[in-house]
PDB file of C-alpha atoms in Angstrom:
ATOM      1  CA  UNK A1119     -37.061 -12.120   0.882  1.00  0.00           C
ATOM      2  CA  UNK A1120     -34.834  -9.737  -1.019  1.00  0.00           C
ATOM      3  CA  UNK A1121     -36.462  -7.269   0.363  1.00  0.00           C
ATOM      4  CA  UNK A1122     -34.407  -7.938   3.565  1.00  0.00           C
ATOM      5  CA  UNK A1123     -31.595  -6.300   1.743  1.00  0.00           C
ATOM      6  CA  UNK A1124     -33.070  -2.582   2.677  1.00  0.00           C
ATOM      7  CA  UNK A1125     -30.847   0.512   1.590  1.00  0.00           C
ATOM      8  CA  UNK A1126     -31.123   1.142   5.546  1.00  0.00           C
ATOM      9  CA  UNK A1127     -30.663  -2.718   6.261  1.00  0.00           C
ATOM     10  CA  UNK A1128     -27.450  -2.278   4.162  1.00  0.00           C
ATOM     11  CA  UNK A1129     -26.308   0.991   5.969  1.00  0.00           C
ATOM     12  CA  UNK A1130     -26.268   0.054   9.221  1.00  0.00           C
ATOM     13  CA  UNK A1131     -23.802  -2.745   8.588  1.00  0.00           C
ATOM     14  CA  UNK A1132     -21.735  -0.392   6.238  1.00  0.00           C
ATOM     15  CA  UNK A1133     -21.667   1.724   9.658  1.00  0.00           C
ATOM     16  CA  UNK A1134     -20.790  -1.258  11.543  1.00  0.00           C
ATOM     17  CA  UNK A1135     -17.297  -1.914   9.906  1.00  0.00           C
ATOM     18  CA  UNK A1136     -14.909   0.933  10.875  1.00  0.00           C
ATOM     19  CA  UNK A1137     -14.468   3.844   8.248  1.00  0.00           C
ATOM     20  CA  UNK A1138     -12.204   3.303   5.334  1.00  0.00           C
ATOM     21  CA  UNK A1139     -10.744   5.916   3.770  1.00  0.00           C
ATOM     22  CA  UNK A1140     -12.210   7.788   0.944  1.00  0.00           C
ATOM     23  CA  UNK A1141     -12.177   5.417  -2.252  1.00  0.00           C
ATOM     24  CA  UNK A1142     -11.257   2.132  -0.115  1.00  0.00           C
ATOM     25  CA  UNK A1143     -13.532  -0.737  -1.764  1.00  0.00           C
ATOM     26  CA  UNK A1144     -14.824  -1.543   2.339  1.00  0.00           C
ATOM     27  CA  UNK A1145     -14.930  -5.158   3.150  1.00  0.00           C
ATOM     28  CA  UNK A1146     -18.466  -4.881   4.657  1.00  0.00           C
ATOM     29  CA  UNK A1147     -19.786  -5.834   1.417  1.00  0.00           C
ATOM     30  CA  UNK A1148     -18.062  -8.556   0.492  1.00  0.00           C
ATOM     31  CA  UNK A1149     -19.247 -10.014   4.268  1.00  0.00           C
ATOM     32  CA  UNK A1150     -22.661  -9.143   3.672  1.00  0.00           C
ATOM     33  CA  UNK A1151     -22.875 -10.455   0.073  1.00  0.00           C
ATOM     34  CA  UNK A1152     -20.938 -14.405   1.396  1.00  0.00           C
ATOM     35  CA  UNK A1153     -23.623 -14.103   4.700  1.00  0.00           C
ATOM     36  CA  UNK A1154     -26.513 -13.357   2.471  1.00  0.00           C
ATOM     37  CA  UNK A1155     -25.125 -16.159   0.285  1.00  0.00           C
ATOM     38  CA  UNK A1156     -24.337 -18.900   3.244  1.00  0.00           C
ATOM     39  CA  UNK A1157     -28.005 -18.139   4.117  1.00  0.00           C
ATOM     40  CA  UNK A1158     -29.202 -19.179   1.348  1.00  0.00           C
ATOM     41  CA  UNK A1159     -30.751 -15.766   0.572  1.00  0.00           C
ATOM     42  CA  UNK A1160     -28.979 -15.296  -3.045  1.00  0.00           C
ATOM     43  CA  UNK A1161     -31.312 -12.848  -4.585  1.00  0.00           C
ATOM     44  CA  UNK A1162     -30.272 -10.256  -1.625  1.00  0.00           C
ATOM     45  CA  UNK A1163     -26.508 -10.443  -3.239  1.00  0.00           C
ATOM     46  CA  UNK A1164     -27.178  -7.710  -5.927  1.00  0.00           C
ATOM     47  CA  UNK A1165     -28.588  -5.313  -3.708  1.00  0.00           C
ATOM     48  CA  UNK A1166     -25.228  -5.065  -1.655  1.00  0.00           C
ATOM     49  CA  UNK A1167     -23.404  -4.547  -4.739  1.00  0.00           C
ATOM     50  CA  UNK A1168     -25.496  -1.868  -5.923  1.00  0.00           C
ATOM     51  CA  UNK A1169     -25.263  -0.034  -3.124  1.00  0.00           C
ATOM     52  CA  UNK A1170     -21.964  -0.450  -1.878  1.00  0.00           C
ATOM     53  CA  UNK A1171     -20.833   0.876  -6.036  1.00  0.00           C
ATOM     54  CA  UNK A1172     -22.786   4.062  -5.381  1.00  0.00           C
ATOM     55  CA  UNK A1173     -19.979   5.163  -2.961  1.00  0.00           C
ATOM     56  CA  UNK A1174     -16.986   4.443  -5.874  1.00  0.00           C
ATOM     57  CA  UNK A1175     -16.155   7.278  -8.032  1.00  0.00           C
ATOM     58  CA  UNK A1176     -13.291   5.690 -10.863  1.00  0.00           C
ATOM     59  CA  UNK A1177     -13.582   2.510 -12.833  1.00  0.00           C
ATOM     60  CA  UNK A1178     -10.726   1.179 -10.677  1.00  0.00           C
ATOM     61  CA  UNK A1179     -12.507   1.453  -7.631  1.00  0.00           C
ATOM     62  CA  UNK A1180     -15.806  -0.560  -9.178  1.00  0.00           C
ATOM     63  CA  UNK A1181     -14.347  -3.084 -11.093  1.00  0.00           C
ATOM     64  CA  UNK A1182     -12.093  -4.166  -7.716  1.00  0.00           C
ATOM     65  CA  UNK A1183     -15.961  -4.404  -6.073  1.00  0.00           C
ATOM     66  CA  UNK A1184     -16.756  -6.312  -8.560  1.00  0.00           C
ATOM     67  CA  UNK A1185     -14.167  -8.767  -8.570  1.00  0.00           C
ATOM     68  CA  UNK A1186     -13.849  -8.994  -4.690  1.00  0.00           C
ATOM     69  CA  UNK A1187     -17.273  -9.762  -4.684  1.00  0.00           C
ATOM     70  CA  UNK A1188     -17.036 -12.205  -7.613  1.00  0.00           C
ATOM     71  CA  UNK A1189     -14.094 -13.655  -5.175  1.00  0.00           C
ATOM     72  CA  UNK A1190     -15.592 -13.851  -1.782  1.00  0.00           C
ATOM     73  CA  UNK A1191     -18.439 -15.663  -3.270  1.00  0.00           C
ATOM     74  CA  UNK A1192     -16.404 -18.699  -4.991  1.00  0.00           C
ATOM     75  CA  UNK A1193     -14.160 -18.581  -1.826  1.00  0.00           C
ATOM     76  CA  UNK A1194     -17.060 -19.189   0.265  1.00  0.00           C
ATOM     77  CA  UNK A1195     -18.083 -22.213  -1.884  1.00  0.00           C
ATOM     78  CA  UNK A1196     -15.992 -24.054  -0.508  1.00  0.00           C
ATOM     79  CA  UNK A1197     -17.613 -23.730   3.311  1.00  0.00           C
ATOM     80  CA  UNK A1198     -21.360 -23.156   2.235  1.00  0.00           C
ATOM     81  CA  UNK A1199     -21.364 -25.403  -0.260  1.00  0.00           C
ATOM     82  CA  UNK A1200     -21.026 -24.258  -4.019  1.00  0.00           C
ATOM     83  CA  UNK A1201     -24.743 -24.696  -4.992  1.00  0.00           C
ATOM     84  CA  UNK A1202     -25.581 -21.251  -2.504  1.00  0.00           C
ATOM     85  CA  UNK A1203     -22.070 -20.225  -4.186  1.00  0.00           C
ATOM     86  CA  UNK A1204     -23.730 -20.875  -7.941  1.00  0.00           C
ATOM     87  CA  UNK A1205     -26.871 -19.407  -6.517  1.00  0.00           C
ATOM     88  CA  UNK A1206     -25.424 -16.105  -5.452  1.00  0.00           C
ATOM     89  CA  UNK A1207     -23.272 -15.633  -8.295  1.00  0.00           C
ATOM     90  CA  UNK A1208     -25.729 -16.266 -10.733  1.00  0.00           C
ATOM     91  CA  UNK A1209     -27.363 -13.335  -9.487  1.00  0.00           C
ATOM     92  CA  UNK A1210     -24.514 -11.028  -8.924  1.00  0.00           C
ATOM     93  CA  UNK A1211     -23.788 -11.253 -12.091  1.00  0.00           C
ATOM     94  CA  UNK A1212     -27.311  -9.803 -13.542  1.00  0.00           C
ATOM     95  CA  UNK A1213     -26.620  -7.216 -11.574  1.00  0.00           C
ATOM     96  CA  UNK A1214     -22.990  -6.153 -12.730  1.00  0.00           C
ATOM     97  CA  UNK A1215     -22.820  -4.254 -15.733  1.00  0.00           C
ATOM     98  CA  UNK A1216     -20.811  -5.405 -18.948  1.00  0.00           C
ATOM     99  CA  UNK A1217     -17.077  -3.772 -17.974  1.00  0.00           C
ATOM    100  CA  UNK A1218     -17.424  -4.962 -15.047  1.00  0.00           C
ATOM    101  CA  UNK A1219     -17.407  -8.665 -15.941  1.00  0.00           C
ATOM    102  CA  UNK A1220     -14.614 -10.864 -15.930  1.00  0.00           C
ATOM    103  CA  UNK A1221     -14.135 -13.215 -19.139  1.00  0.00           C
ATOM    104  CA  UNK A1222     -11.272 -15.217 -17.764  1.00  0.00           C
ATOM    105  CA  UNK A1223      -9.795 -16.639 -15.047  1.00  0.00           C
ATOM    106  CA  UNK A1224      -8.291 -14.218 -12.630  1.00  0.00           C
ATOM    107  CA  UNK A1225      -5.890 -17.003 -10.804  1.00  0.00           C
ATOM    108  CA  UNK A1226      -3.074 -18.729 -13.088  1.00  0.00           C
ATOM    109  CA  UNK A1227      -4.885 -22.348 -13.910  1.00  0.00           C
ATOM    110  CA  UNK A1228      -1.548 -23.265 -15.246  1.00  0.00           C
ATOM    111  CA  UNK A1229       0.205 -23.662 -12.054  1.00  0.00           C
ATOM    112  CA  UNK A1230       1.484 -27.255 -10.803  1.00  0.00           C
ATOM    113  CA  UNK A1231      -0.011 -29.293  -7.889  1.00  0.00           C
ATOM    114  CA  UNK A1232       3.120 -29.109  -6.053  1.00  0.00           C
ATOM    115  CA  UNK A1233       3.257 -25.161  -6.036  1.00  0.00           C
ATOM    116  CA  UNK A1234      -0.546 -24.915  -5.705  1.00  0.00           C
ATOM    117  CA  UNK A1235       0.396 -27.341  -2.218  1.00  0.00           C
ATOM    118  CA  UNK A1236       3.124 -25.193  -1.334  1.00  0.00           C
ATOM    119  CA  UNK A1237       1.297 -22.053  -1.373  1.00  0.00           C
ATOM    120  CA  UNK A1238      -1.710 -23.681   0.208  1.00  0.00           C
ATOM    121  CA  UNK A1239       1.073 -24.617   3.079  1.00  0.00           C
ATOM    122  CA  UNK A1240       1.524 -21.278   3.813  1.00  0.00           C
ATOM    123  CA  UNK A1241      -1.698 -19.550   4.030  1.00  0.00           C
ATOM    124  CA  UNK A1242      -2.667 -22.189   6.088  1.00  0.00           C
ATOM    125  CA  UNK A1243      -0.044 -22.106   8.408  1.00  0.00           C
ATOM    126  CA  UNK A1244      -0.115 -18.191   8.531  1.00  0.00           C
ATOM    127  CA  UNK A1245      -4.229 -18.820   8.859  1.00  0.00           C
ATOM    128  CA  UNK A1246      -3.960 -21.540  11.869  1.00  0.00           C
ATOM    129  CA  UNK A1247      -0.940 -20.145  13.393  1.00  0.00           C
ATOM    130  CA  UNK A1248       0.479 -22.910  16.276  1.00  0.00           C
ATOM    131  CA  UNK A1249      -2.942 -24.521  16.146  1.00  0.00           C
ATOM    132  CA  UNK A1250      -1.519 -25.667  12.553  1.00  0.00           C
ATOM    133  CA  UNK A1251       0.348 -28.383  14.468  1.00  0.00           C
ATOM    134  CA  UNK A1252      -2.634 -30.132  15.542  1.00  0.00           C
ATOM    135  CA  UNK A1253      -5.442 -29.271  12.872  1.00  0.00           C
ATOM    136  CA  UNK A1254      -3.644 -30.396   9.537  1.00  0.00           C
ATOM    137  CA  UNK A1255      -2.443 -33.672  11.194  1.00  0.00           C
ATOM    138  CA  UNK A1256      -6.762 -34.229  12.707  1.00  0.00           C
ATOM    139  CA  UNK A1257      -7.465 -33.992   8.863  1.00  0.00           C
ATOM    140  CA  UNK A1258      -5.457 -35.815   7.766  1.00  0.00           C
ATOM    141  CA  UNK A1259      -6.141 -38.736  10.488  1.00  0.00           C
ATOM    142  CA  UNK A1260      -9.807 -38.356   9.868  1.00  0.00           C
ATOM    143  CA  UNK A1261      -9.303 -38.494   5.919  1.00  0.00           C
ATOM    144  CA  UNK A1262      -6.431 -38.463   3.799  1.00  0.00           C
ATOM    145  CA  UNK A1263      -7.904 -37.355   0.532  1.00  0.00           C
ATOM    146  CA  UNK A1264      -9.715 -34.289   2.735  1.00  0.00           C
ATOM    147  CA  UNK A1265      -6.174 -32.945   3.934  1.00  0.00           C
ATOM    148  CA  UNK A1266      -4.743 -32.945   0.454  1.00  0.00           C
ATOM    149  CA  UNK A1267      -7.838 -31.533  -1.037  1.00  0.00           C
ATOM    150  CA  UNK A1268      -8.001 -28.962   1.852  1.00  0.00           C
ATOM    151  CA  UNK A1269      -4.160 -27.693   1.569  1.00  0.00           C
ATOM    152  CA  UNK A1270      -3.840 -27.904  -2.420  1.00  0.00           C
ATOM    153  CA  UNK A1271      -6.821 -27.083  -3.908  1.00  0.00           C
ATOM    154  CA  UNK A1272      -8.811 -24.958  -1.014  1.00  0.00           C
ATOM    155  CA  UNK A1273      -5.806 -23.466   0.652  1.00  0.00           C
ATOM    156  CA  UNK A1274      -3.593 -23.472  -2.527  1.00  0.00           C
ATOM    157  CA  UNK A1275      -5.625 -22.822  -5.417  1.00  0.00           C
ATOM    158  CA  UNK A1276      -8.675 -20.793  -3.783  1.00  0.00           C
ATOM    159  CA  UNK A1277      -7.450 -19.137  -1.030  1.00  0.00           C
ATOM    160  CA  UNK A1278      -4.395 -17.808  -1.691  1.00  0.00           C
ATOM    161  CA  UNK A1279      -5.276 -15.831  -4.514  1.00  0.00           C
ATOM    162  CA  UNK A1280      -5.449 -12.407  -3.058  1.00  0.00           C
ATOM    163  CA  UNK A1281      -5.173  -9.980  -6.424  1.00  0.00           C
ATOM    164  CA  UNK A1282      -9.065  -9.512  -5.670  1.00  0.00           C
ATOM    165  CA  UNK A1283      -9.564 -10.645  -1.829  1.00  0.00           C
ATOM    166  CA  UNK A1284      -6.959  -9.815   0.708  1.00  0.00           C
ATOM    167  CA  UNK A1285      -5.527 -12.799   3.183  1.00  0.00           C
ATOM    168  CA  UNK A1286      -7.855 -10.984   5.902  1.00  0.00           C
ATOM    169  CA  UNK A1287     -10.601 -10.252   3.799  1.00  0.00           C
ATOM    170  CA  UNK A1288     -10.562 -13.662   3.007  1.00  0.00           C
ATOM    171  CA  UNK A1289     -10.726 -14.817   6.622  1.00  0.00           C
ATOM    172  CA  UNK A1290     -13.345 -12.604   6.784  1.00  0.00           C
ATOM    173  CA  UNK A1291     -15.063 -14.447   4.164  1.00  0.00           C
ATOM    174  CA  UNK A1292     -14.833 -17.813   6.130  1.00  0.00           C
ATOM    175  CA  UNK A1293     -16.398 -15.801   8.890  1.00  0.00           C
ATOM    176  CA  UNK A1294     -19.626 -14.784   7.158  1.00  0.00           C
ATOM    177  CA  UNK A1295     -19.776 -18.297   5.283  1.00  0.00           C
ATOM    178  CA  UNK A1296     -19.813 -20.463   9.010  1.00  0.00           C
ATOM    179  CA  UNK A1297     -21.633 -18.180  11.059  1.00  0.00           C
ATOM    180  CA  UNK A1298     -24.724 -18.779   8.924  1.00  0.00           C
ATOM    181  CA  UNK A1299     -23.469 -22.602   8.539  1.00  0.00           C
ATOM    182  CA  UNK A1300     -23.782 -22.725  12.615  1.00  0.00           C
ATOM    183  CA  UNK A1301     -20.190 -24.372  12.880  1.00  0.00           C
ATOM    184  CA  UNK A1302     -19.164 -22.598  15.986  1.00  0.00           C
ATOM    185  CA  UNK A1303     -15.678 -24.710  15.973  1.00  0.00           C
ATOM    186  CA  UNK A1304     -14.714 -23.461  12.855  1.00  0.00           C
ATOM    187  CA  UNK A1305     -15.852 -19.708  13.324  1.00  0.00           C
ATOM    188  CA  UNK A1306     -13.638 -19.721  16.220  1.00  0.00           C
ATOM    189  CA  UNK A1307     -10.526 -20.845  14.242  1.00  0.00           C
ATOM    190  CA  UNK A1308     -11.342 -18.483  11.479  1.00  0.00           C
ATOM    191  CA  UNK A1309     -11.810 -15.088  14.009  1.00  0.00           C
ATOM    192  CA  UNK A1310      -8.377 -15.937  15.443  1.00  0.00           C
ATOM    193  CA  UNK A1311      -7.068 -16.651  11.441  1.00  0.00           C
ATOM    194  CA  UNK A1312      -8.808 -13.040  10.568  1.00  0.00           C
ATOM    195  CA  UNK A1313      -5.879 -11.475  13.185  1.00  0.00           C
ATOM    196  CA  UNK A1314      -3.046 -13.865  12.009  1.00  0.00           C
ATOM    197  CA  UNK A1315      -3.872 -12.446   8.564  1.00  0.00           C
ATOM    198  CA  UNK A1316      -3.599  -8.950   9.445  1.00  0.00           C
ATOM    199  CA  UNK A1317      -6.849  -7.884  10.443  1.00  0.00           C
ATOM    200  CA  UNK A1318      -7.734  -5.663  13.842  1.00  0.00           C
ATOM    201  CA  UNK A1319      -9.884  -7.091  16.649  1.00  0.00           C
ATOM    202  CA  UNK A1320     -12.227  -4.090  16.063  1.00  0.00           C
ATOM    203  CA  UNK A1321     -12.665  -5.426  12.307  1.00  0.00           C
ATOM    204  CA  UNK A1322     -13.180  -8.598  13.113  1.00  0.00           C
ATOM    205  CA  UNK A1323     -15.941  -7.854  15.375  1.00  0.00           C
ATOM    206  CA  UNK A1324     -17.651  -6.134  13.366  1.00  0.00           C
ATOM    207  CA  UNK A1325     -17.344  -8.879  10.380  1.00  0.00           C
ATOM    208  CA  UNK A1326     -18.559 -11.339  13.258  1.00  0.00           C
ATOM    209  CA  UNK A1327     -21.830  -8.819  13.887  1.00  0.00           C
ATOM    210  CA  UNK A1328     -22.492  -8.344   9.781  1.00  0.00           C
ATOM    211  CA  UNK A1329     -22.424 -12.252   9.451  1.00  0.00           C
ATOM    212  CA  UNK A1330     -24.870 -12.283  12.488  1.00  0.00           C
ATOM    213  CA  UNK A1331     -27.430  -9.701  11.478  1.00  0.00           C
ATOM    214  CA  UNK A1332     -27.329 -10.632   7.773  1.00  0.00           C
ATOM    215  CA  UNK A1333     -27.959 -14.240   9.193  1.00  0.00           C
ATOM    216  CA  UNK A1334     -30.789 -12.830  11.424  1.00  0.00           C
ATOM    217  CA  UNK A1335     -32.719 -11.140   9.108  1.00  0.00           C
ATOM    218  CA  UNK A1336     -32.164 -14.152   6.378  1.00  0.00           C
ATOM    219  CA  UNK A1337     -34.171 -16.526   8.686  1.00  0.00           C
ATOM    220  CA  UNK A1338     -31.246 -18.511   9.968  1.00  0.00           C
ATOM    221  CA  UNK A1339     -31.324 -20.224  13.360  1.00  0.00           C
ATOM    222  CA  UNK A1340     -29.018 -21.715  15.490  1.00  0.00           C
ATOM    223  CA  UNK A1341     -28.214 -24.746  17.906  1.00  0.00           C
ATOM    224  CA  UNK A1342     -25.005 -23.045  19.020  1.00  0.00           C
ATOM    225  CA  UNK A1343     -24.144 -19.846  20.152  1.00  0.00           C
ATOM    226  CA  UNK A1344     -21.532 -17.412  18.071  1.00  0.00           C
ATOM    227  CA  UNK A1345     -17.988 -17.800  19.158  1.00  0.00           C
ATOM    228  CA  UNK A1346     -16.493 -14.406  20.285  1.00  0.00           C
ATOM    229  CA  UNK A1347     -12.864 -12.972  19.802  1.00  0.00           C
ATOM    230  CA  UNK A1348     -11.257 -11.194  22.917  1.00  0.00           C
ATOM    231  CA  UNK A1349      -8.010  -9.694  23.764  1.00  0.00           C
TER     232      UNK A1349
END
């Protein structure tokens, strides 16, 4: 079904994210390539990258594709699950040329757990705004070793890394991934977290109507209906 992933599949949801100025890496890729990815539909991945690196002119510009691409998809591991995360990587990368690769890590691995938790703290709090109150204590009631995991390690350690992905582009990622999961709860917390981190309501509907059509035209159905974000 790669063949879903249409050059005028792709630009109609290019045109669907407001216009970025000339030589902005646009985050409709990165929300197409974590929906095609959460919908199980990994071999569509490349295809947005090759297109969306037709519009970038310097190194700079295609090497930060690259990497937020690289980024969006290991962020959205932890939400889709990081098989669909291996899948879609695995075929990003035969699609990404040489100096465009990463050999390293991007994030600092040597970091302690108690920074790692403190930074997770943050983007979490800045994510959930007041609803932080209730949702970190739930997950921590419902298991211990889930909260921890959730605030150091998800929060702390993949998150909050935002050389690559922005703190909005990286709500946007949760977006993409639980739309095609069908997790309506949790696409509603993460449209509100795309504003708390910065983003406008006009960007965030449009990230909610990429996720949607990419999810469409991948096959996926749904139980529940697609939380909205209003005024």
């Amino acid at each position: 079904m790669a063949d879903v992933a249409t050059r005028e599949f792709l630009a109609r949801l290019e045109a669907l994210y407001p216009e970025q100025d000339d030589g902005v890496v646009s985050p409709w890729s990165l929300v197409a390539a974590t929906a095609f990815s959460s919908s199980n539909l990994p071999e569509a991945v490349p295809e947005v990258f090759k297109y969306a690196l037709e519009g970038l002119k310097t190194h700079e510009q295609r090497l930060l594709l690259a990497r937020k691409l690289r980024d969006a998809l290991f962020k959205s591991g932890m939400l889709s699950g990081f098989p669909k995360a291996i899948n879609a990587l695995g075929q990003l990368h035969t699609a990404v040329p040489t100096e465009l690769r990463d050999v390293k890590p991007l994030r600092d691995v040597s970091k302690p757990v108690e920074t790692l938790t403190e930074k997770g703290q943050e983007y979490f709090d800045r994510t959930y705004g007041e609803t932080a109150a209730t949702v970190q204590p739930f997950l921590r009631e419902i298991c211990p070793d889930f909260e921890f995991f959730s605030t150091t390690f998800a929060y702390g350690y993949t998150y909050s890394f935002f050389d690559a992905v922005s703190p909005a582009e990286t709500s946007f990622t949760m977006v993409a991934a639980l739309i095609a999961n069908d997790t309506p709860r949790q696409v509603d917390w993460h449209l509100r977290g795309s504003v708390r981190n910065g983003a406008t309501l006009d960007e965030v509907k449009a990230v909610r109507q990429i996720a949607i059509e990419v999810a469409q035209a991948s096959g996926v159905k749904w139980k529940n209906d697609v939380p909205n974000i209003h005024e």
